[in-house]
Amino acid sequence: MWIFGYGSLIWKPGFAWVDRRVGFVRGWQRRFYQGSFDHRGVPGNPGRVVTLLPDDSAATWGMAFKIEGDEASRVLAKLDHREKGGYERHRVAVYSGASQVAVDEALVYVATEDNPNFLGPASPTEIARQVCHACGPSGPNTEYVLRLAESLRQFDVDDEHVFAVDKALRTILRDEQ
Ligand code: BEZ
């Protein structure tokens, strides 16, 4: 079984994998539109994490992980729990190039626009301001943004939205010093 991560799973999968491949999915754009009330924020001061929105012309880079045996059922049970909170499970092909398939079929979890924690669009600066002051049981929201941007830089790929939020956040953090 393969799982495609496009958020914190990229740098902190939290499960044992036997293989992993950098790649992208077609037809989805990554946006910081999902509110985080239990990981990178709290009720009353939610953070923002990424979700995927359907977009035929978009591609989103991330990391596919291969999981085997009992670990696969354990991970599925854990992630499926999120489905109850408004995440949908999709099957996707993961590509490593224009016509190069990295993984034929992977599962990806997407927070839908109608889930109760969906916050929706905001400018990179507005998102960065919110991120700056949010912290939850999984740690500061700033760490989430900085590590996601850092991972994408390491993959040597572009993501206009993530890099714009990362830039706005760094500006705020610098000015606050
Ligand atoms: C991710 O990091 O890719 C992710 C984690 C949990 C739910 C959906 C996506």
PDB file of C-alpha atoms and ligand atoms in Angstrom:
ATOM      1  CA  MET A   1       0.000   0.000   0.000  1.00  0.00           C
ATOM      2  CA  TRP A   2       1.228   3.492  -0.886  1.00  0.00           C
ATOM      3  CA  ILE A   3       0.212   6.748   0.849  1.00  0.00           C
ATOM      4  CA  PHE A   4       0.878  10.120  -0.765  1.00  0.00           C
ATOM      5  CA  GLY A   5       1.762  12.905   1.681  1.00  0.00           C
ATOM      6  CA  TYR A   6       1.637  16.569   0.724  1.00  0.00           C
ATOM      7  CA  GLY A   7       1.726  18.166   4.216  1.00  0.00           C
ATOM      8  CA  SER A   8       3.352  17.094   7.469  1.00  0.00           C
ATOM      9  CA  LEU A   9       3.493  13.485   6.298  1.00  0.00           C
ATOM     10  CA  ILE A  10       6.371  14.551   4.046  1.00  0.00           C
ATOM     11  CA  TRP A  11       8.761  15.169   6.935  1.00  0.00           C
ATOM     12  CA  LYS A  12       6.991  13.423   9.801  1.00  0.00           C
ATOM     13  CA  PRO A  13       5.088  10.390   8.516  1.00  0.00           C
ATOM     14  CA  GLY A  14       4.728   8.847  11.980  1.00  0.00           C
ATOM     15  CA  PHE A  15       4.671   5.300  10.598  1.00  0.00           C
ATOM     16  CA  ALA A  16       7.186   2.723   9.429  1.00  0.00           C
ATOM     17  CA  TRP A  17       7.641   2.782   5.658  1.00  0.00           C
ATOM     18  CA  VAL A  18       9.684   0.412   3.520  1.00  0.00           C
ATOM     19  CA  ASP A  19      10.143   2.628   0.472  1.00  0.00           C
ATOM     20  CA  ARG A  20       9.474   6.259  -0.396  1.00  0.00           C
ATOM     21  CA  ARG A  21       9.458   8.278  -3.607  1.00  0.00           C
ATOM     22  CA  VAL A  22       9.278  11.996  -4.336  1.00  0.00           C
ATOM     23  CA  GLY A  23       6.587  12.712  -6.901  1.00  0.00           C
ATOM     24  CA  PHE A  24       3.554  14.745  -7.844  1.00  0.00           C
ATOM     25  CA  VAL A  25      -0.161  14.194  -8.291  1.00  0.00           C
ATOM     26  CA  ARG A  26      -2.079  15.765 -11.152  1.00  0.00           C
ATOM     27  CA  GLY A  27      -5.402  17.577 -10.834  1.00  0.00           C
ATOM     28  CA  TRP A  28      -4.917  18.981  -7.328  1.00  0.00           C
ATOM     29  CA  GLN A  29      -3.597  22.273  -5.962  1.00  0.00           C
ATOM     30  CA  ARG A  30      -2.188  22.588  -2.417  1.00  0.00           C
ATOM     31  CA  ARG A  31      -3.571  25.420  -0.271  1.00  0.00           C
ATOM     32  CA  PHE A  32      -3.332  26.502   3.394  1.00  0.00           C
ATOM     33  CA  TYR A  33      -7.113  26.553   3.615  1.00  0.00           C
ATOM     34  CA  GLN A  34      -7.733  23.923   6.298  1.00  0.00           C
ATOM     35  CA  GLY A  35      -8.090  25.063   9.897  1.00  0.00           C
ATOM     36  CA  SER A  36      -6.149  23.124  12.514  1.00  0.00           C
ATOM     37  CA  PHE A  37      -7.905  23.092  15.861  1.00  0.00           C
ATOM     38  CA  ASP A  38      -6.208  20.018  17.310  1.00  0.00           C
ATOM     39  CA  HIS A  39      -2.684  19.799  15.845  1.00  0.00           C
ATOM     40  CA  ARG A  40      -1.201  23.197  14.976  1.00  0.00           C
ATOM     41  CA  GLY A  41      -3.750  25.345  16.746  1.00  0.00           C
ATOM     42  CA  VAL A  42      -6.521  25.171  19.307  1.00  0.00           C
ATOM     43  CA  PRO A  43     -10.207  26.084  19.326  1.00  0.00           C
ATOM     44  CA  GLY A  44     -10.394  29.878  19.517  1.00  0.00           C
ATOM     45  CA  ASN A  45      -6.961  30.203  17.908  1.00  0.00           C
ATOM     46  CA  PRO A  46      -6.802  27.720  15.038  1.00  0.00           C
ATOM     47  CA  GLY A  47      -3.760  27.258  12.873  1.00  0.00           C
ATOM     48  CA  ARG A  48      -3.718  26.605   9.164  1.00  0.00           C
ATOM     49  CA  VAL A  49      -2.537  23.449   7.397  1.00  0.00           C
ATOM     50  CA  VAL A  50      -2.630  22.429   3.761  1.00  0.00           C
ATOM     51  CA  THR A  51      -5.316  20.553   1.925  1.00  0.00           C
ATOM     52  CA  LEU A  52      -5.791  19.794  -1.767  1.00  0.00           C
ATOM     53  CA  LEU A  53      -8.407  21.454  -3.965  1.00  0.00           C
ATOM     54  CA  PRO A  54      -9.408  19.988  -7.323  1.00  0.00           C
ATOM     55  CA  ASP A  55      -7.776  21.856 -10.204  1.00  0.00           C
ATOM     56  CA  ASP A  56      -7.365  20.156 -13.573  1.00  0.00           C
ATOM     57  CA  SER A  57      -4.382  22.287 -14.514  1.00  0.00           C
ATOM     58  CA  ALA A  58      -2.437  21.848 -11.247  1.00  0.00           C
ATOM     59  CA  ALA A  59       0.192  19.448  -9.993  1.00  0.00           C
ATOM     60  CA  THR A  60       1.242  19.033  -6.364  1.00  0.00           C
ATOM     61  CA  TRP A  61       4.581  17.605  -5.262  1.00  0.00           C
ATOM     62  CA  GLY A  62       4.938  15.463  -2.179  1.00  0.00           C
ATOM     63  CA  MET A  63       6.220  12.125  -0.987  1.00  0.00           C
ATOM     64  CA  ALA A  64       4.734   8.658  -1.532  1.00  0.00           C
ATOM     65  CA  PHE A  65       5.420   6.072   1.175  1.00  0.00           C
ATOM     66  CA  LYS A  66       5.131   2.301   0.827  1.00  0.00           C
ATOM     67  CA  ILE A  67       3.758   0.581   3.912  1.00  0.00           C
ATOM     68  CA  GLU A  68       3.479  -3.150   4.410  1.00  0.00           C
ATOM     69  CA  GLY A  69       1.697  -5.703   6.566  1.00  0.00           C
ATOM     70  CA  ASP A  70       0.239  -4.808   9.953  1.00  0.00           C
ATOM     71  CA  GLU A  71       1.640  -1.295   9.708  1.00  0.00           C
ATOM     72  CA  ALA A  72      -0.590  -0.690   6.649  1.00  0.00           C
ATOM     73  CA  SER A  73      -3.782  -1.600   8.553  1.00  0.00           C
ATOM     74  CA  ARG A  74      -2.669   0.472  11.545  1.00  0.00           C
ATOM     75  CA  VAL A  75      -1.987   3.553   9.374  1.00  0.00           C
ATOM     76  CA  LEU A  76      -5.237   3.136   7.454  1.00  0.00           C
ATOM     77  CA  ALA A  77      -7.236   2.914  10.686  1.00  0.00           C
ATOM     78  CA  LYS A  78      -5.547   6.080  11.967  1.00  0.00           C
ATOM     79  CA  LEU A  79      -6.001   8.066   8.755  1.00  0.00           C
ATOM     80  CA  ASP A  80      -9.507   6.766   8.150  1.00  0.00           C
ATOM     81  CA  HIS A  81     -10.437   8.275  11.490  1.00  0.00           C
ATOM     82  CA  ARG A  82      -9.839  11.623   9.770  1.00  0.00           C
ATOM     83  CA  GLU A  83     -12.470  10.776   7.175  1.00  0.00           C
ATOM     84  CA  LYS A  84     -15.041  11.281   9.885  1.00  0.00           C
ATOM     85  CA  GLY A  85     -13.660  14.799  10.350  1.00  0.00           C
ATOM     86  CA  GLY A  86     -14.231  15.747   6.724  1.00  0.00           C
ATOM     87  CA  TYR A  87     -11.278  14.175   4.948  1.00  0.00           C
ATOM     88  CA  GLU A  88     -11.917  12.153   1.802  1.00  0.00           C
ATOM     89  CA  ARG A  89      -9.730   9.317   0.633  1.00  0.00           C
ATOM     90  CA  HIS A  90      -8.755   9.354  -3.043  1.00  0.00           C
ATOM     91  CA  ARG A  91      -6.733   7.000  -5.215  1.00  0.00           C
ATOM     92  CA  VAL A  92      -4.098   8.775  -7.273  1.00  0.00           C
ATOM     93  CA  ALA A  93      -1.208   8.009  -9.582  1.00  0.00           C
ATOM     94  CA  VAL A  94       2.066   9.598  -8.483  1.00  0.00           C
ATOM     95  CA  TYR A  95       4.384  10.910 -11.201  1.00  0.00           C
ATOM     96  CA  SER A  96       8.068  11.736 -11.100  1.00  0.00           C
ATOM     97  CA  GLY A  97       8.122  13.398 -14.519  1.00  0.00           C
ATOM     98  CA  ALA A  98       5.852  14.396 -17.400  1.00  0.00           C
ATOM     99  CA  SER A  99       5.349  10.815 -18.523  1.00  0.00           C
ATOM    100  CA  GLN A 100       7.099   8.957 -15.715  1.00  0.00           C
ATOM    101  CA  VAL A 101       4.948   7.153 -13.186  1.00  0.00           C
ATOM    102  CA  ALA A 102       6.570   6.817  -9.734  1.00  0.00           C
ATOM    103  CA  VAL A 103       3.673   4.891  -8.138  1.00  0.00           C
ATOM    104  CA  ASP A 104       0.667   3.482 -10.035  1.00  0.00           C
ATOM    105  CA  GLU A 105      -1.773   3.907  -7.182  1.00  0.00           C
ATOM    106  CA  ALA A 106      -1.473   5.688  -3.833  1.00  0.00           C
ATOM    107  CA  LEU A 107      -4.019   6.828  -1.264  1.00  0.00           C
ATOM    108  CA  VAL A 108      -4.275  10.508  -0.493  1.00  0.00           C
ATOM    109  CA  TYR A 109      -6.398  12.200   2.175  1.00  0.00           C
ATOM    110  CA  VAL A 110      -8.029  15.492   1.231  1.00  0.00           C
ATOM    111  CA  ALA A 111      -9.939  17.846   3.549  1.00  0.00           C
ATOM    112  CA  THR A 112     -13.066  18.825   1.650  1.00  0.00           C
ATOM    113  CA  GLU A 113     -14.358  22.377   1.285  1.00  0.00           C
ATOM    114  CA  ASP A 114     -17.515  21.514   3.213  1.00  0.00           C
ATOM    115  CA  ASN A 115     -15.761  20.110   6.292  1.00  0.00           C
ATOM    116  CA  PRO A 116     -16.395  22.075   9.502  1.00  0.00           C
ATOM    117  CA  ASN A 117     -12.721  23.071   9.916  1.00  0.00           C
ATOM    118  CA  PHE A 118     -12.291  24.427   6.393  1.00  0.00           C
ATOM    119  CA  LEU A 119     -11.253  28.106   6.588  1.00  0.00           C
ATOM    120  CA  GLY A 120     -10.890  28.823   2.867  1.00  0.00           C
ATOM    121  CA  PRO A 121      -8.959  31.440   0.927  1.00  0.00           C
ATOM    122  CA  ALA A 122      -6.865  34.229   2.442  1.00  0.00           C
ATOM    123  CA  SER A 123      -3.836  36.133   1.171  1.00  0.00           C
ATOM    124  CA  PRO A 124      -0.338  34.783   1.927  1.00  0.00           C
ATOM    125  CA  THR A 125       0.147  37.610   4.455  1.00  0.00           C
ATOM    126  CA  GLU A 126      -3.159  36.892   6.213  1.00  0.00           C
ATOM    127  CA  ILE A 127      -2.306  33.190   6.349  1.00  0.00           C
ATOM    128  CA  ALA A 128       1.184  33.954   7.695  1.00  0.00           C
ATOM    129  CA  ARG A 129      -0.220  36.260  10.403  1.00  0.00           C
ATOM    130  CA  GLN A 130      -2.593  33.540  11.563  1.00  0.00           C
ATOM    131  CA  VAL A 131       0.147  30.882  11.446  1.00  0.00           C
ATOM    132  CA  CYS A 132       2.476  33.104  13.448  1.00  0.00           C
ATOM    133  CA  HIS A 133       0.281  33.084  16.531  1.00  0.00           C
ATOM    134  CA  ALA A 134      -1.022  29.519  16.410  1.00  0.00           C
ATOM    135  CA  CYS A 135       0.301  26.571  18.366  1.00  0.00           C
ATOM    136  CA  GLY A 136      -1.285  23.213  19.166  1.00  0.00           C
ATOM    137  CA  PRO A 137      -0.474  19.781  20.610  1.00  0.00           C
ATOM    138  CA  SER A 138       1.704  18.953  17.562  1.00  0.00           C
ATOM    139  CA  GLY A 139       3.745  22.150  17.975  1.00  0.00           C
ATOM    140  CA  PRO A 140       3.903  25.663  16.540  1.00  0.00           C
ATOM    141  CA  ASN A 141       2.144  26.331  13.252  1.00  0.00           C
ATOM    142  CA  THR A 142       5.267  28.205  12.092  1.00  0.00           C
ATOM    143  CA  GLU A 143       7.255  24.957  12.217  1.00  0.00           C
ATOM    144  CA  TYR A 144       4.675  23.313   9.930  1.00  0.00           C
ATOM    145  CA  VAL A 145       4.994  26.039   7.262  1.00  0.00           C
ATOM    146  CA  LEU A 146       8.788  26.358   7.456  1.00  0.00           C
ATOM    147  CA  ARG A 147       9.357  22.602   7.301  1.00  0.00           C
ATOM    148  CA  LEU A 148       6.953  22.108   4.410  1.00  0.00           C
ATOM    149  CA  ALA A 149       8.655  24.866   2.403  1.00  0.00           C
ATOM    150  CA  GLU A 150      12.089  23.480   3.324  1.00  0.00           C
ATOM    151  CA  SER A 151      11.103  19.979   2.156  1.00  0.00           C
ATOM    152  CA  LEU A 152       9.867  21.327  -1.187  1.00  0.00           C
ATOM    153  CA  ARG A 153      13.099  23.285  -1.620  1.00  0.00           C
ATOM    154  CA  GLN A 154      15.030  20.075  -0.972  1.00  0.00           C
ATOM    155  CA  PHE A 155      12.989  18.365  -3.704  1.00  0.00           C
ATOM    156  CA  ASP A 156      13.993  21.291  -5.929  1.00  0.00           C
ATOM    157  CA  VAL A 157      10.378  21.908  -6.967  1.00  0.00           C
ATOM    158  CA  ASP A 158       8.267  25.040  -7.162  1.00  0.00           C
ATOM    159  CA  ASP A 159       5.053  25.709  -5.259  1.00  0.00           C
ATOM    160  CA  GLU A 160       4.002  29.320  -5.647  1.00  0.00           C
ATOM    161  CA  HIS A 161       1.432  29.283  -2.833  1.00  0.00           C
ATOM    162  CA  VAL A 162       3.572  27.523  -0.205  1.00  0.00           C
ATOM    163  CA  PHE A 163       6.609  29.684  -1.001  1.00  0.00           C
ATOM    164  CA  ALA A 164       4.516  32.873  -0.850  1.00  0.00           C
ATOM    165  CA  VAL A 165       3.220  31.947   2.630  1.00  0.00           C
ATOM    166  CA  ASP A 166       6.749  30.915   3.718  1.00  0.00           C
ATOM    167  CA  LYS A 167       8.112  34.272   2.508  1.00  0.00           C
ATOM    168  CA  ALA A 168       5.365  36.291   4.231  1.00  0.00           C
ATOM    169  CA  LEU A 169       5.944  34.318   7.442  1.00  0.00           C
ATOM    170  CA  ARG A 170       9.713  34.892   7.390  1.00  0.00           C
ATOM    171  CA  THR A 171       9.112  38.618   6.909  1.00  0.00           C
ATOM    172  CA  ILE A 172       6.786  38.755   9.938  1.00  0.00           C
ATOM    173  CA  LEU A 173       9.167  36.693  12.099  1.00  0.00           C
ATOM    174  CA  ARG A 174      12.113  38.928  11.113  1.00  0.00           C
ATOM    175  CA  ASP A 175      10.166  42.132  11.796  1.00  0.00           C
ATOM    176  CA  GLU A 176       9.044  40.824  15.201  1.00  0.00           C
ATOM    177  CA  GLN A 177      12.645  40.403  16.374  1.00  0.00           C
TER     178      GLN A 177
HETATM  179  C1  BEZ B   1      -0.414  15.052   4.740  1.00  0.00           C
HETATM  180  O1  BEZ B   1       0.461  15.474   5.467  1.00  0.00           O
HETATM  181  O2  BEZ B   1      -0.225  14.842   3.550  1.00  0.00           O
HETATM  182  C2  BEZ B   1      -1.761  14.745   5.336  1.00  0.00           C
HETATM  183  C3  BEZ B   1      -1.834  14.352   6.647  1.00  0.00           C
HETATM  184  C4  BEZ B   1      -3.057  14.048   7.180  1.00  0.00           C
HETATM  185  C5  BEZ B   1      -4.201  14.157   6.423  1.00  0.00           C
HETATM  186  C6  BEZ B   1      -4.102  14.565   5.110  1.00  0.00           C
HETATM  187  C7  BEZ B   1      -2.877  14.849   4.568  1.00  0.00           C
END
